[in-house]
Tab-separated table of C-alpha atoms in Angstrom:
chain	number	residue	atom	x	y	z
A	1	MET	CA	56.421	15.151	-41.391
A	2	PRO	CA	53.195	13.157	-41.000
A	3	PRO	CA	53.536	9.368	-40.605
A	4	LEU	CA	53.080	7.136	-43.657
A	5	ARG	CA	49.756	5.337	-43.979
A	6	TRP	CA	48.050	3.064	-46.521
A	7	THR	CA	45.987	4.731	-49.153
A	8	PRO	CA	42.461	3.238	-49.287
A	9	PRO	CA	41.799	1.285	-52.522
A	10	SER	CA	39.907	3.176	-55.177
A	11	ARG	CA	36.505	1.801	-56.017
A	12	PHE	CA	34.459	2.169	-59.155
A	13	TYR	CA	31.392	3.046	-57.118
A	14	LYS	CA	32.323	5.729	-54.565
A	15	SER	CA	29.182	5.090	-52.561
A	16	HIS	CA	30.322	1.475	-51.957
A	17	ARG	CA	26.837	0.246	-52.799
A	18	ILE	CA	26.257	-3.325	-53.983
A	19	ILE	CA	26.219	-3.660	-57.780
A	20	ARG	CA	22.724	-4.639	-58.840
A	21	LEU	CA	22.117	-7.442	-61.331
A	22	SER	CA	20.597	-4.948	-63.755
A	23	ASN	CA	23.750	-2.852	-63.790
A	24	PRO	CA	25.667	-2.734	-67.109
A	25	ALA	CA	28.804	-3.781	-65.256
A	26	ARG	CA	27.347	-7.260	-64.886
A	27	ARG	CA	26.248	-7.817	-68.459
A	28	TRP	CA	29.320	-9.945	-69.070
A	29	LEU	CA	27.941	-12.311	-66.462
A	30	TYR	CA	24.676	-12.681	-68.360
A	31	HIS	CA	26.525	-13.523	-71.573
A	32	HIS	CA	28.586	-16.210	-69.878
A	33	LEU	CA	25.577	-17.669	-68.101
A	34	LEU	CA	23.507	-17.683	-71.300
A	35	LEU	CA	26.223	-19.280	-73.421
A	36	GLY	CA	27.015	-21.759	-70.668
A	37	GLY	CA	23.364	-22.712	-70.335
A	38	ILE	CA	22.995	-23.176	-74.097
A	39	GLY	CA	26.166	-25.269	-74.216
A	40	ALA	CA	25.099	-27.431	-71.271
A	41	PHE	CA	21.648	-28.010	-72.777
A	42	GLY	CA	23.213	-28.826	-76.143
A	43	CYS	CA	25.467	-31.395	-74.458
A	44	TYR	CA	22.420	-32.868	-72.714
A	45	LEU	CA	20.516	-33.197	-76.004
A	46	THR	CA	23.555	-34.762	-77.673
A	47	LEU	CA	23.903	-37.266	-74.837
A	48	ARG	CA	20.230	-38.243	-75.031
A	49	TYR	CA	20.492	-38.566	-78.813
A	50	GLN	CA	23.563	-40.799	-78.549
A	51	CYS	CA	21.846	-42.935	-75.898
A	52	ALA	CA	18.922	-43.381	-78.284
A	53	ALA	CA	21.366	-44.305	-81.073
A	54	TRP	CA	22.981	-46.938	-78.840
A	55	GLU	CA	19.621	-48.379	-77.801
A	56	ALA	CA	18.427	-48.414	-81.427
A	57	ALA	CA	21.508	-50.442	-82.391
A	58	LYS	CA	21.643	-52.790	-79.388
A	59	ARG	CA	18.110	-53.002	-77.977
A	60	SER	CA	15.857	-51.814	-80.743
A	61	GLU	CA	12.693	-53.216	-79.166
A	62	ASP	CA	13.083	-51.167	-75.973
A	63	GLY	CA	11.812	-47.630	-75.539
A	64	ASN	CA	13.748	-46.426	-72.511
A	65	CYS	CA	15.319	-43.398	-74.229
A	66	LEU	CA	12.178	-41.733	-75.545
A	67	CYS	CA	11.714	-37.974	-75.309
A	68	SER	CA	9.171	-36.549	-72.934
A	69	SER	CA	6.224	-34.648	-74.373
A	70	ASP	CA	7.712	-31.375	-73.088
A	71	MET	CA	10.989	-32.107	-74.876
A	72	VAL	CA	9.129	-32.858	-78.115
A	73	ASP	CA	7.285	-29.538	-77.822
A	74	PHE	CA	10.605	-27.766	-77.281
A	75	LEU	CA	12.151	-29.428	-80.344
A	76	ARG	CA	9.168	-28.431	-82.467
A	77	TYR	CA	9.727	-24.782	-81.575
A	78	MET	CA	13.375	-24.870	-82.609
A	79	PRO	CA	14.005	-23.240	-86.039
A	80	PHE	CA	14.779	-26.437	-87.961
A	81	ASN	CA	12.747	-25.221	-90.950
A	82	TYR	CA	14.785	-22.015	-91.211
A	83	MET	CA	18.025	-23.960	-90.783
A	84	SER	CA	16.994	-26.306	-93.589
A	85	ASN	CA	16.058	-23.417	-95.856
A	86	ILE	CA	19.365	-21.622	-95.250
A	87	ALA	CA	21.354	-24.823	-95.778
A	88	GLY	CA	19.526	-25.442	-99.051
A	89	GLN	CA	20.184	-21.924	-100.315
A	90	LEU	CA	23.888	-22.197	-99.498
A	91	ALA	CA	24.170	-25.648	-101.087
A	92	GLU	CA	22.726	-24.456	-104.404
A	93	ASN	CA	24.204	-20.938	-104.396
A	94	GLU	CA	26.109	-20.473	-107.646
A	95	SER	CA	27.727	-17.281	-106.328
A	96	VAL	CA	29.910	-19.476	-104.134
A	97	PRO	CA	33.021	-20.544	-106.102
A	98	ALA	CA	32.776	-23.997	-107.638
A	99	TRP	CA	36.102	-25.007	-106.079
A	100	LEU	CA	34.631	-24.378	-102.617
A	101	HIS	CA	31.567	-26.495	-103.411
A	102	ASN	CA	33.838	-29.288	-104.649
A	103	TRP	CA	36.029	-29.008	-101.550
A	104	PHE	CA	32.967	-29.702	-99.403
A	105	VAL	CA	32.036	-32.545	-101.757
A	106	GLN	CA	35.438	-34.194	-101.301
A	107	ALA	CA	35.250	-33.770	-97.524
A	108	PHE	CA	31.736	-35.251	-97.537
A	109	VAL	CA	32.800	-38.235	-99.641
A	110	TYR	CA	35.767	-38.886	-97.356
A	111	TRP	CA	33.800	-38.529	-94.111
A	112	TYR	CA	31.010	-40.923	-95.128
A	113	ALA	CA	33.273	-43.295	-97.121
A	114	MET	CA	31.003	-42.971	-100.149
A	115	ASP	CA	31.326	-45.194	-103.213
A	116	MET	CA	31.336	-42.773	-106.133
A	117	SER	CA	31.779	-45.547	-108.703
A	118	GLU	CA	27.970	-45.914	-108.837
A	119	SER	CA	27.485	-42.220	-109.574
A	120	GLU	CA	27.046	-41.045	-113.144
A	121	GLN	CA	28.994	-37.858	-112.371
A	122	LYS	CA	31.931	-38.305	-110.018
A	123	SER	CA	33.532	-34.859	-109.784
A	124	ASP	CA	33.505	-31.244	-110.990
A	125	PHE	CA	30.068	-30.377	-109.607
A	126	ASP	CA	28.760	-26.854	-110.051
A	127	THR	CA	27.192	-26.796	-106.575
A	128	PHE	CA	27.017	-29.028	-103.530
A	129	GLN	CA	23.309	-29.500	-104.215
A	130	GLN	CA	24.103	-30.945	-107.644
A	131	PHE	CA	26.356	-33.484	-105.950
A	132	TYR	CA	23.711	-34.410	-103.398
A	133	MET	CA	21.076	-34.929	-106.093
A	134	ARG	CA	23.486	-36.803	-108.352
A	135	ASP	CA	22.092	-39.588	-110.499
A	136	TRP	CA	23.188	-43.207	-110.405
A	137	ARG	CA	24.545	-45.032	-113.428
A	138	PRO	CA	21.851	-46.872	-115.417
A	139	THR	CA	23.337	-50.250	-114.461
A	140	ALA	CA	23.894	-49.364	-110.791
A	141	ARG	CA	20.252	-49.779	-109.697
A	142	PRO	CA	18.642	-52.593	-111.716
A	143	VAL	CA	15.032	-53.347	-110.822
A	144	ASP	CA	14.513	-56.953	-109.709
A	145	ALA	CA	12.186	-58.430	-112.333
A	146	LYS	CA	11.125	-61.379	-110.150
A	147	ALA	CA	10.215	-59.418	-107.014
A	148	SER	CA	6.603	-58.470	-106.376
A	149	VAL	CA	7.577	-55.256	-104.568
A	150	VAL	CA	11.002	-53.609	-104.772
A	151	SER	CA	12.656	-51.113	-102.479
A	152	PRO	CA	11.600	-47.554	-103.358
A	153	CYS	CA	14.958	-46.040	-102.355
A	154	ASP	CA	18.415	-46.584	-100.930
A	155	GLY	CA	18.828	-46.596	-97.177
A	156	GLU	CA	18.537	-48.452	-93.898
A	157	VAL	CA	15.386	-50.344	-92.941
A	158	LEU	CA	14.054	-48.818	-89.717
A	159	ALA	CA	10.971	-51.012	-89.356
A	160	VAL	CA	9.161	-53.905	-91.043
A	161	HIS	CA	5.578	-54.667	-89.972
A	162	THR	CA	4.402	-57.834	-91.696
A	163	ASP	CA	0.933	-58.048	-90.137
A	164	VAL	CA	-0.683	-54.703	-89.339
A	165	GLU	CA	-3.961	-55.648	-87.665
A	166	ASN	CA	-5.384	-52.181	-86.988
A	167	THR	CA	-4.869	-48.608	-88.129
A	168	SER	CA	-1.707	-47.979	-86.092
A	169	LEU	CA	1.973	-48.818	-86.512
A	170	VAL	CA	4.370	-49.699	-83.698
A	171	GLN	CA	7.389	-47.401	-83.432
A	172	VAL	CA	9.050	-48.965	-80.370
A	173	LYS	CA	7.816	-51.145	-77.530
A	174	GLY	CA	4.772	-49.523	-75.954
A	175	LEU	CA	4.542	-46.692	-78.506
A	176	SER	CA	2.561	-46.549	-81.741
A	177	TYR	CA	1.310	-43.903	-84.170
A	178	GLY	CA	-1.834	-43.818	-86.267
A	179	MET	CA	-1.879	-44.276	-90.018
A	180	HIS	CA	-4.502	-41.556	-90.368
A	181	ALA	CA	-2.158	-39.108	-88.630
A	182	LEU	CA	0.624	-40.145	-91.002
A	183	PHE	CA	-1.267	-40.234	-94.317
A	184	GLN	CA	-4.132	-37.822	-93.476
A	185	VAL	CA	-6.500	-40.470	-94.821
A	186	THR	CA	-7.747	-43.700	-93.297
A	187	PRO	CA	-6.799	-46.831	-95.280
A	188	PRO	CA	-9.769	-48.914	-96.451
A	189	PRO	CA	-10.790	-51.999	-94.477
A	190	LEU	CA	-8.490	-54.980	-94.870
A	191	LYS	CA	-9.712	-58.203	-96.488
A	192	THR	CA	-8.516	-60.360	-93.618
A	193	GLU	CA	-9.570	-63.635	-95.268
A	194	THR	CA	-7.119	-63.358	-98.138
A	195	HIS	CA	-4.790	-60.426	-97.459
A	196	ARG	CA	-2.696	-58.758	-94.787
A	197	ARG	CA	-1.250	-55.290	-94.454
A	198	VAL	CA	2.517	-54.688	-94.571
A	199	ALA	CA	4.405	-51.517	-93.650
A	200	VAL	CA	8.094	-50.750	-94.275
A	201	VAL	CA	10.052	-47.687	-93.109
A	202	ILE	CA	13.354	-46.874	-94.880
A	203	HIS	CA	15.701	-44.031	-93.946
A	204	MET	CA	17.924	-42.552	-96.658
A	205	ARG	CA	21.341	-41.781	-95.176
A	206	ASN	CA	23.725	-39.050	-96.279
A	207	LYS	CA	25.814	-41.464	-98.321
A	208	ASP	CA	22.834	-42.858	-100.249
A	209	PHE	CA	21.256	-41.698	-103.476
A	210	HIS	CA	18.144	-39.660	-102.751
A	211	HIS	CA	15.802	-40.677	-105.546
A	212	VAL	CA	12.508	-42.497	-104.943
A	213	ILE	CA	11.098	-44.985	-107.453
A	214	ALA	CA	7.761	-46.762	-107.688
A	215	PRO	CA	7.991	-50.002	-105.659
A	216	LEU	CA	5.359	-51.646	-107.872
A	217	SER	CA	3.059	-50.710	-110.719
A	218	PHE	CA	0.206	-48.631	-109.333
A	219	VAL	CA	-2.239	-45.881	-110.209
A	220	CYS	CA	-1.679	-42.631	-108.313
A	221	GLU	CA	-5.026	-41.209	-107.207
A	222	LYS	CA	-4.023	-38.376	-104.904
A	223	SER	CA	-1.119	-36.552	-103.297
A	224	VAL	CA	-1.274	-34.811	-99.932
A	225	TYR	CA	1.160	-32.206	-98.638
A	226	VAL	CA	1.230	-32.218	-94.829
A	227	PRO	CA	3.057	-29.305	-93.144
A	228	GLY	CA	5.142	-30.029	-90.080
A	229	SER	CA	8.506	-29.826	-88.379
A	230	LEU	CA	11.847	-31.092	-89.659
A	231	LEU	CA	13.120	-33.207	-86.765
A	232	PRO	CA	15.771	-35.899	-87.380
A	233	THR	CA	14.431	-39.219	-88.702
A	234	THR	CA	17.670	-41.187	-88.458
A	235	ALA	CA	17.697	-44.517	-86.633
A	236	ALA	CA	18.460	-42.600	-83.433
A	237	GLY	CA	15.818	-39.947	-84.100
A	238	TYR	CA	13.207	-42.602	-84.938
A	239	HIS	CA	14.010	-44.318	-81.637
A	240	TRP	CA	14.174	-41.081	-79.626
A	241	ILE	CA	11.280	-38.850	-80.749
A	242	PRO	CA	7.764	-40.296	-80.303
A	243	SER	CA	5.670	-40.247	-83.498
A	244	VAL	CA	8.366	-38.318	-85.363
A	245	LEU	CA	6.998	-39.454	-88.739
A	246	THR	CA	3.620	-37.852	-87.992
A	247	ILE	CA	5.236	-34.643	-86.684
A	248	ASN	CA	7.493	-33.920	-89.651
A	249	GLU	CA	6.618	-32.340	-92.967
A	250	ARG	CA	5.751	-34.989	-95.543
A	251	LEU	CA	4.309	-35.716	-98.949
A	252	VAL	CA	1.804	-38.568	-99.207
A	253	LEU	CA	0.961	-40.542	-102.349
A	254	GLN	CA	-2.213	-42.630	-102.407
A	255	GLY	CA	-3.166	-45.132	-105.086
A	256	THR	CA	-4.119	-48.673	-106.015
A	257	SER	CA	-1.946	-51.403	-107.441
A	258	SER	CA	-2.275	-52.366	-111.087
A	259	GLY	CA	-3.903	-55.673	-111.921
A	260	GLU	CA	-7.101	-57.442	-111.002
A	261	ALA	CA	-6.705	-57.150	-107.222
A	262	GLU	CA	-6.356	-53.325	-107.139
A	263	LEU	CA	-4.921	-53.279	-103.630
A	264	PRO	CA	-4.434	-49.953	-101.784
A	265	VAL	CA	-0.945	-48.427	-101.834
A	266	PHE	CA	0.237	-45.621	-99.557
A	267	MET	CA	3.620	-43.900	-99.592
A	268	ALA	CA	4.791	-41.115	-97.281
A	269	LEU	CA	7.922	-39.155	-98.196
A	270	VAL	CA	8.906	-37.699	-94.830
A	271	GLY	CA	11.185	-34.676	-94.537
A	272	SER	CA	13.932	-34.390	-91.952
A	273	THR	CA	16.477	-31.917	-90.615
A	274	LEU	CA	18.062	-30.087	-93.579
A	275	THR	CA	15.537	-31.911	-95.786
A	276	GLY	CA	12.742	-29.540	-96.597
A	277	ARG	CA	12.359	-29.758	-100.363
A	278	ILE	CA	10.974	-32.713	-102.262
A	279	THR	CA	10.663	-32.751	-106.050
A	280	LEU	CA	7.645	-34.766	-107.239
A	281	TYR	CA	7.977	-35.613	-110.929
A	282	THR	CA	4.341	-36.577	-111.450
A	283	ASP	CA	3.062	-33.177	-110.306
A	284	LYS	CA	5.209	-30.053	-110.604
A	285	ARG	CA	2.640	-28.025	-108.649
A	286	VAL	CA	3.593	-29.679	-105.375
A	287	ARG	CA	5.716	-27.441	-103.189
A	288	THR	CA	7.356	-28.189	-99.840
A	289	ASN	CA	9.609	-26.465	-97.285
A	290	TYR	CA	7.443	-23.419	-96.592
A	291	LEU	CA	8.924	-20.897	-94.178
A	292	ASP	CA	5.320	-19.896	-93.449
A	293	PRO	CA	3.525	-23.210	-94.081
A	294	PRO	CA	-0.256	-23.516	-94.348
A	295	ALA	CA	-2.123	-24.561	-91.229
A	296	TYR	CA	-3.778	-27.462	-93.029
A	297	ALA	CA	-2.966	-30.402	-95.278
A	298	VAL	CA	-3.211	-29.733	-99.031
A	299	HIS	CA	-5.052	-32.532	-100.886
A	300	LEU	CA	-4.542	-32.806	-104.657
A	301	PRO	CA	-6.748	-35.512	-106.256
A	302	TYR	CA	-5.818	-36.617	-109.782
A	303	ALA	CA	-8.701	-37.086	-112.186
A	304	SER	CA	-6.291	-38.394	-114.835
A	305	ARG	CA	-5.107	-41.166	-112.435
A	306	PRO	CA	-1.541	-41.449	-113.804
A	307	ARG	CA	-0.234	-45.000	-114.017
A	308	LEU	CA	3.294	-45.484	-112.673
A	309	ALA	CA	5.404	-48.426	-113.765
A	310	ARG	CA	7.514	-50.337	-111.284
A	311	GLY	CA	10.943	-48.725	-111.077
A	312	GLU	CA	9.753	-45.410	-112.530
A	313	ARG	CA	11.208	-42.404	-110.734
A	314	LEU	CA	8.678	-40.695	-108.483
A	315	ALA	CA	10.534	-38.050	-106.520
A	316	THR	CA	13.882	-36.733	-105.335
A	317	PHE	CA	14.809	-35.480	-101.895
A	318	ASN	CA	17.130	-32.505	-101.923
A	319	TRP	CA	18.622	-34.085	-98.810
A	320	GLY	CA	18.213	-37.563	-97.358
A	321	SER	CA	15.139	-38.533	-95.366
A	322	SER	CA	12.651	-41.396	-94.924
A	323	VAL	CA	10.043	-43.266	-96.955
A	324	VAL	CA	7.091	-45.152	-95.453
A	325	LEU	CA	5.379	-47.782	-97.623
A	326	VAL	CA	2.063	-49.380	-96.595
A	327	ILE	CA	0.471	-51.926	-98.904
A	328	ASP	CA	-2.035	-54.786	-98.748
A	329	VAL	CA	-0.565	-58.089	-99.934
A	330	PRO	CA	-1.701	-61.724	-100.127
A	331	LYS	CA	-1.208	-63.761	-96.967
A	332	SER	CA	1.473	-65.787	-98.730
A	333	CYS	CA	3.694	-62.687	-98.919
A	334	THR	CA	7.248	-62.936	-97.563
A	335	ALA	CA	9.308	-59.968	-96.379
A	336	LEU	CA	12.826	-60.270	-97.810
A	337	LYS	CA	14.342	-57.500	-95.672
A	338	ARG	CA	14.485	-57.067	-91.918
A	339	LYS	CA	14.999	-54.182	-89.552
A	340	GLY	CA	18.570	-52.890	-89.724
A	341	ASP	CA	19.280	-54.188	-93.246
A	342	GLU	CA	20.756	-51.946	-95.914
A	343	VAL	CA	18.793	-51.787	-99.155
A	344	LYS	CA	19.214	-50.244	-102.574
A	345	ALA	CA	16.509	-48.945	-104.864
A	346	GLY	CA	15.170	-51.738	-107.065
A	347	GLU	CA	16.171	-54.607	-104.751
A	348	ALA	CA	13.547	-57.198	-103.845
A	349	LEU	CA	11.551	-56.134	-100.784
A	350	LEU	CA	8.404	-58.304	-100.766
A	351	GLN	CA	7.622	-61.519	-102.600
A	352	PHE	CA	4.189	-63.078	-103.162
């Protein structure tokens, strides 16, 4: 009887050759490496975003957490426009049961501690989009009759520039962006002897109403649709992404104030992540949130020059975003709101 001996271990490859990286047996490794890399990069972006949020809250004048130009280019190539389009279609999809839409509404109200007492409709929404575009009660947003300029929307004040000396606006310390890049037109020269230029940036949060009203009586001369990305414009995003307001998709309104002075008025309704569609009530032809946007800005001059009364509704964001207001005012003007303040549509913003 032959002596007992160990049987050699069986191997998948009988030739005992090294498994190459291109071999199907190692595809599981690629999946784990890819998912791990995506997760690690996502954690890195989240950390940078949270650092920018902390700096925006504690040291708003600093700019130590800004994105690099390469990071901005990477963010612009991410499919935020497609994400926003898909989110909008799901939010207004009537094929989804109404009880499911209302379940998300209740979760949303709870998460953001929203005050539904100011809403005209408080429950039983057909879609989540109907909830997000809900109207306020007529007495919930009174327009201040004594104020010279009122807030055009609800939200948080991201910036107040009370004396804009040139054609650029300061975003954070050491960083500015041009008004021509934002509005696609250059504002007329300022009458420095009697007037000064004021700019206010307001971000509409998720818990706010998303309607935009006329901050003062003015004549609308032109609207401009500017294609772009849909990067976040929250307080953290505004502090993190350089020139984010000039990168994002936006709708610009240009006009002159009513009265003898006829001062220039500029408003930019800036889109954000999940905020691609803007409804402009003065011109139903305006369309936003293109999946294949034009490569140029679309200028629509108005020969009829519609006159808009102060407090009249101008537009509605399908999701929350930001509004930039630039206006020439007398030198005696006083800004009644500061950076970081919460405002409601119709509240006093400027007094002169």
